[in-house]
Tab-separated table of C-alpha atoms in Angstrom:
chain	number	residue	atom	x	y	z
V	28	MET	CA	6.425	-40.190	29.008
V	29	LEU	CA	7.903	-37.139	27.297
V	30	TYR	CA	6.364	-34.422	25.152
V	31	ILE	CA	7.249	-34.964	21.488
V	32	GLU	CA	7.384	-31.896	19.290
V	33	LYS	CA	6.635	-33.098	15.781
V	34	LYS	CA	8.828	-31.718	13.008
V	35	GLN	CA	8.571	-31.527	9.231
V	36	GLU	CA	8.154	-34.904	7.561
V	37	PRO	CA	11.343	-36.194	5.877
V	38	ASN	CA	11.826	-35.406	2.185
V	39	GLU	CA	11.942	-39.101	1.368
V	40	LEU	CA	8.360	-39.527	2.609
V	41	ILE	CA	7.243	-36.452	0.671
V	42	GLN	CA	8.776	-37.874	-2.498
V	43	GLU	CA	7.084	-41.245	-1.998
V	44	LYS	CA	3.717	-39.511	-1.646
V	45	ARG	CA	4.374	-37.631	-4.873
V	46	LYS	CA	5.092	-40.964	-6.551
V	47	GLY	CA	1.689	-42.243	-5.464
V	48	LEU	CA	2.139	-43.678	-1.962
V	49	THR	CA	-1.293	-43.866	-0.353
V	50	ASP	CA	-0.913	-46.509	2.367
V	51	TYR	CA	1.721	-47.240	5.011
V	52	SER	CA	1.822	-50.922	4.063
V	53	ASN	CA	3.591	-49.893	0.862
V	54	LEU	CA	6.297	-47.858	2.611
V	55	SER	CA	9.598	-49.745	2.678
V	56	GLY	CA	13.332	-49.568	2.053
V	57	LYS	CA	15.235	-46.298	2.297
V	58	PRO	CA	12.132	-44.074	2.543
V	59	LYS	CA	10.885	-46.064	5.544
V	60	GLU	CA	14.328	-45.932	7.124
V	61	ALA	CA	14.367	-42.149	6.631
V	62	VAL	CA	11.089	-41.940	8.571
V	63	GLN	CA	12.537	-44.090	11.356
V	64	VAL	CA	15.646	-41.907	11.570
V	65	SER	CA	13.553	-38.742	11.660
V	66	LEU	CA	11.332	-40.098	14.447
V	67	LEU	CA	14.364	-41.176	16.484
V	68	GLU	CA	15.848	-37.691	16.142
V	69	GLU	CA	12.602	-36.076	17.282
V	70	GLN	CA	12.326	-38.325	20.313
V	71	GLY	CA	15.954	-38.362	21.347
V	72	CYS	CA	16.098	-42.134	20.770
V	73	LEU	CA	13.477	-42.927	23.427
V	74	CYS	CA	10.277	-44.923	23.041
V	75	ALA	CA	7.300	-42.559	22.813
V	76	TYR	CA	5.466	-44.454	25.546
V	77	CYS	CA	7.857	-46.095	28.032
V	78	MET	CA	11.030	-43.987	27.482
V	79	ARG	CA	13.262	-47.015	26.938
V	80	ARG	CA	16.303	-46.441	24.747
V	81	ILE	CA	15.621	-47.351	21.103
V	82	SER	CA	17.767	-47.304	17.980
V	83	LEU	CA	17.497	-47.882	14.255
V	84	GLU	CA	18.127	-51.582	14.914
V	85	ASN	CA	14.997	-52.105	17.036
V	86	VAL	CA	12.677	-49.143	16.417
V	87	GLN	CA	9.036	-49.749	15.478
V	88	ILE	CA	6.779	-47.183	13.801
V	89	GLU	CA	3.571	-46.671	15.759
V	90	HIS	CA	0.470	-44.861	14.528
V	91	TYR	CA	-1.097	-42.768	17.298
V	92	LEU	CA	-4.451	-42.983	15.551
V	93	PRO	CA	-4.254	-46.729	14.942
V	94	GLN	CA	-4.545	-48.581	11.701
V	95	HIS	CA	-7.876	-50.411	11.327
V	96	PRO	CA	-7.623	-52.447	8.120
V	97	GLN	CA	-10.923	-54.194	8.906
V	98	SER	CA	-12.749	-51.078	10.090
V	99	GLU	CA	-15.274	-49.029	8.159
V	100	ASN	CA	-13.536	-45.942	9.570
V	101	TYR	CA	-10.135	-46.973	8.217
V	102	ASP	CA	-8.409	-44.022	6.545
V	103	PRO	CA	-5.260	-45.015	4.618
V	104	ALA	CA	-4.195	-41.358	4.474
V	105	LEU	CA	-3.656	-41.339	8.248
V	106	THR	CA	-1.207	-44.210	7.945
V	107	ILE	CA	1.212	-42.032	5.953
V	108	ASP	CA	0.558	-38.835	7.920
V	109	TYR	CA	3.921	-38.156	9.554
V	110	ARG	CA	2.310	-36.328	12.462
V	111	ASN	CA	0.476	-39.568	13.260
V	112	MET	CA	3.733	-41.542	13.496
V	113	LEU	CA	5.738	-42.273	16.651
V	114	ALA	CA	8.853	-44.320	17.315
V	115	VAL	CA	8.351	-47.067	19.885
V	116	CYS	CA	10.200	-50.030	21.355
V	117	SER	CA	9.488	-53.716	20.777
V	118	GLY	CA	7.071	-53.710	23.737
V	119	ASN	CA	8.854	-56.474	25.626
V	120	LYS	CA	7.791	-58.815	22.815
V	121	LYS	CA	10.903	-61.006	22.791
V	122	GLN	CA	10.888	-61.604	26.548
V	123	ALA	CA	7.162	-61.497	27.239
V	124	GLY	CA	5.782	-64.907	26.350
V	125	LYS	CA	2.304	-63.804	27.472
V	126	PHE	CA	0.061	-60.920	26.446
V	127	GLU	CA	-0.025	-59.538	30.002
V	128	ASN	CA	3.760	-59.118	29.839
V	129	LEU	CA	3.663	-56.942	26.723
V	130	THR	CA	3.897	-53.140	26.891
V	131	CYS	CA	3.494	-50.050	24.725
V	132	ASP	CA	1.935	-50.568	21.274
V	133	GLN	CA	2.331	-54.356	21.504
V	134	HIS	CA	-0.117	-54.398	24.411
V	135	ARG	CA	-2.226	-51.538	23.112
V	136	GLY	CA	-3.146	-53.079	19.775
V	137	ASN	CA	-5.680	-50.777	18.133
V	138	GLU	CA	-7.204	-49.418	21.334
V	139	PRO	CA	-7.738	-45.627	21.235
V	140	LEU	CA	-5.734	-43.461	23.628
V	141	THR	CA	-6.481	-40.289	25.566
V	142	VAL	CA	-2.897	-39.673	26.637
V	143	ASP	CA	-0.976	-38.129	23.753
V	144	PRO	CA	2.805	-37.610	23.787
V	145	ARG	CA	2.368	-34.960	21.096
V	146	ASP	CA	0.287	-32.824	23.461
V	147	PRO	CA	2.124	-31.015	26.307
V	148	VAL	CA	-1.114	-30.580	28.277
V	149	SER	CA	-1.634	-34.335	28.201
V	150	ILE	CA	1.926	-34.976	29.403
V	151	GLU	CA	1.473	-32.543	32.300
V	152	LYS	CA	-1.307	-34.802	33.615
V	153	ILE	CA	1.169	-37.650	34.156
V	154	LYS	CA	2.889	-38.141	37.493
V	155	TYR	CA	5.029	-40.766	39.215
V	156	LYS	CA	5.303	-42.444	42.597
V	157	THR	CA	8.502	-43.033	44.536
V	158	ASP	CA	8.478	-46.716	43.536
V	159	GLY	CA	8.546	-45.754	39.842
V	160	THR	CA	4.842	-46.219	39.151
V	161	ILE	CA	3.546	-44.010	36.341
V	162	CYS	CA	0.009	-42.736	36.954
V	163	SER	CA	-2.479	-39.900	36.545
V	164	ASP	CA	-5.406	-38.344	38.388
V	165	ASP	CA	-7.201	-38.248	35.041
V	166	ALA	CA	-9.160	-41.528	34.933
V	167	GLU	CA	-8.867	-41.995	31.163
V	168	ILE	CA	-5.136	-41.316	31.123
V	169	GLU	CA	-4.685	-43.627	34.105
V	170	GLN	CA	-6.453	-46.323	32.086
V	171	ASP	CA	-4.111	-45.696	29.165
V	172	LEU	CA	-0.955	-45.846	31.259
V	173	ASN	CA	-1.762	-48.764	33.505
V	174	ILE	CA	-4.015	-50.931	31.349
V	175	THR	CA	-3.850	-50.104	27.630
V	176	LEU	CA	-0.092	-49.465	27.438
V	177	ASN	CA	0.704	-51.615	30.494
V	178	LEU	CA	3.538	-49.309	31.570
V	179	ASN	CA	3.646	-50.684	35.120
V	180	CYS	CA	3.985	-54.282	33.942
V	181	PRO	CA	6.134	-56.240	36.464
V	182	ALA	CA	7.747	-58.352	33.736
V	183	SER	CA	9.096	-55.293	31.917
V	184	TYR	CA	11.044	-53.821	34.876
V	185	LEU	CA	9.863	-50.366	33.780
V	186	LYS	CA	8.882	-49.377	37.321
V	187	GLU	CA	12.277	-50.425	38.642
V	188	ASN	CA	14.103	-48.569	35.877
V	189	ARG	CA	12.123	-45.383	36.433
V	190	LYS	CA	12.774	-45.627	40.167
V	191	ALA	CA	16.499	-46.143	39.554
V	192	ALA	CA	16.652	-43.059	37.308
V	193	LEU	CA	14.802	-40.985	39.894
V	194	ASP	CA	16.875	-42.279	42.813
V	195	ALA	CA	20.108	-41.452	40.982
V	196	VAL	CA	19.068	-37.800	40.660
V	197	LYS	CA	17.938	-37.631	44.285
V	198	GLN	CA	21.263	-39.084	45.394
V	199	ALA	CA	23.231	-36.652	43.240
V	200	LEU	CA	21.395	-33.711	44.804
V	201	HIS	CA	21.863	-35.133	48.299
V	202	ASP	CA	25.599	-35.618	47.724
V	203	LYS	CA	25.997	-32.050	46.518
V	204	PHE	CA	23.860	-30.494	49.235
V	205	PRO	CA	23.979	-32.914	52.195
V	206	GLY	CA	21.471	-31.953	54.852
V	207	LYS	CA	20.669	-28.733	53.022
V	208	LYS	CA	17.849	-27.386	50.941
V	209	VAL	CA	18.729	-27.579	47.251
V	210	PRO	CA	18.817	-24.068	45.733
V	211	LYS	CA	16.187	-23.322	43.129
V	212	GLN	CA	18.898	-22.317	40.645
V	213	GLN	CA	20.494	-25.760	40.932
V	214	LEU	CA	17.172	-27.491	40.355
V	215	GLU	CA	16.481	-25.314	37.317
V	216	ARG	CA	19.961	-25.966	35.944
V	217	MET	CA	19.515	-29.713	36.303
V	218	LEU	CA	16.049	-29.547	34.758
V	219	LYS	CA	17.463	-27.868	31.645
V	220	GLN	CA	20.075	-30.605	31.358
V	221	PHE	CA	17.399	-33.279	31.184
V	222	GLN	CA	15.194	-31.295	28.814
V	223	VAL	CA	17.839	-31.166	26.089
V	224	LYS	CA	19.485	-33.896	24.058
V	225	THR	CA	23.127	-34.871	24.408
V	226	ASN	CA	24.558	-36.192	21.151
V	227	GLY	CA	21.017	-36.465	19.843
V	228	ARG	CA	19.744	-38.412	22.836
V	229	TYR	CA	17.603	-37.718	25.855
V	230	ALA	CA	18.524	-39.501	29.076
V	231	GLU	CA	16.656	-42.792	29.376
V	232	PHE	CA	13.481	-42.476	31.498
V	233	SER	CA	14.067	-38.714	31.701
V	234	GLY	CA	10.320	-38.023	31.922
V	235	VAL	CA	10.216	-39.095	35.565
V	236	ILE	CA	13.228	-36.894	36.353
V	237	ILE	CA	11.726	-33.853	34.633
V	238	TRP	CA	8.471	-34.378	36.532
V	239	TYR	CA	10.334	-34.641	39.859
V	240	LEU	CA	12.499	-31.552	39.284
V	241	LYS	CA	9.524	-29.450	38.199
V	242	ARG	CA	7.699	-30.482	41.369
V	243	GLN	CA	10.696	-29.612	43.525
V	244	ILE	CA	11.079	-26.212	41.856
V	245	ALA	CA	7.396	-25.443	42.467
V	246	ARG	CA	7.896	-26.160	46.178
V	247	VAL	CA	10.886	-23.836	46.636
C-alpha cells in the first residue's frame, strides 16, 4: 500500500455541487469521469489498496468512509467529499467466483478500516515478508490487510506479484554489486526512482519496494 496525498477536487465536481449535487449516486457522465481521472493521477494509476495497475477502463471509486444507505449514520455529504474518494481495482471480481477470493473494496464491503492510505503514519505501520505477504504489527491494521481487504488472498496472486517485484529489485542490486555491500547512495537513488511517477504512473506494487529500500537504508 502507498501513501496517497489528496489534491484539490476537480472543477467538474465543484460545479456539480454548485448545481445541487448532494449524493454520490447522482454523479455520472463527464463529471464522474473527471473524478476518476483525478484519482488515477493522484495514485499513479495504482489501486489504493493492493497496488495493482488500474486505468480509466477498469477503475472503481471507493469511499474510505463507506456508504451506508440503510444506516442511521449515513451522511450523503461524505459520498461527494473528494477527500473520502479513492481509486481501486475490480477486487478480483471477474475471476473470483467466491467471496473468499475477492479483494480490496469488493471483499471489504462497508466494514470500517483502521489502515488509511491517506495517512503516512498508517502506511509506515505496514511491512512485508520475503514471500510477498503484506502484514503489520498493529493488530487492527493486520486485521484490515489480511481479513477485511483480503490482500493475501491466494486466488488473487497478489503475494506472488509483490514477491516478484521485490525479487526483481534485489536481483538488480545483486547484479550491480555482486558480493558487495550496496552503497547507501545507490539505495537512496533507487528509492527516489520508485517514489516518483514515470509518465504519470508509479511502478506496480512499488509499496513493497519502497518499504524494502527504506529498511536497507536504515541498516547501512
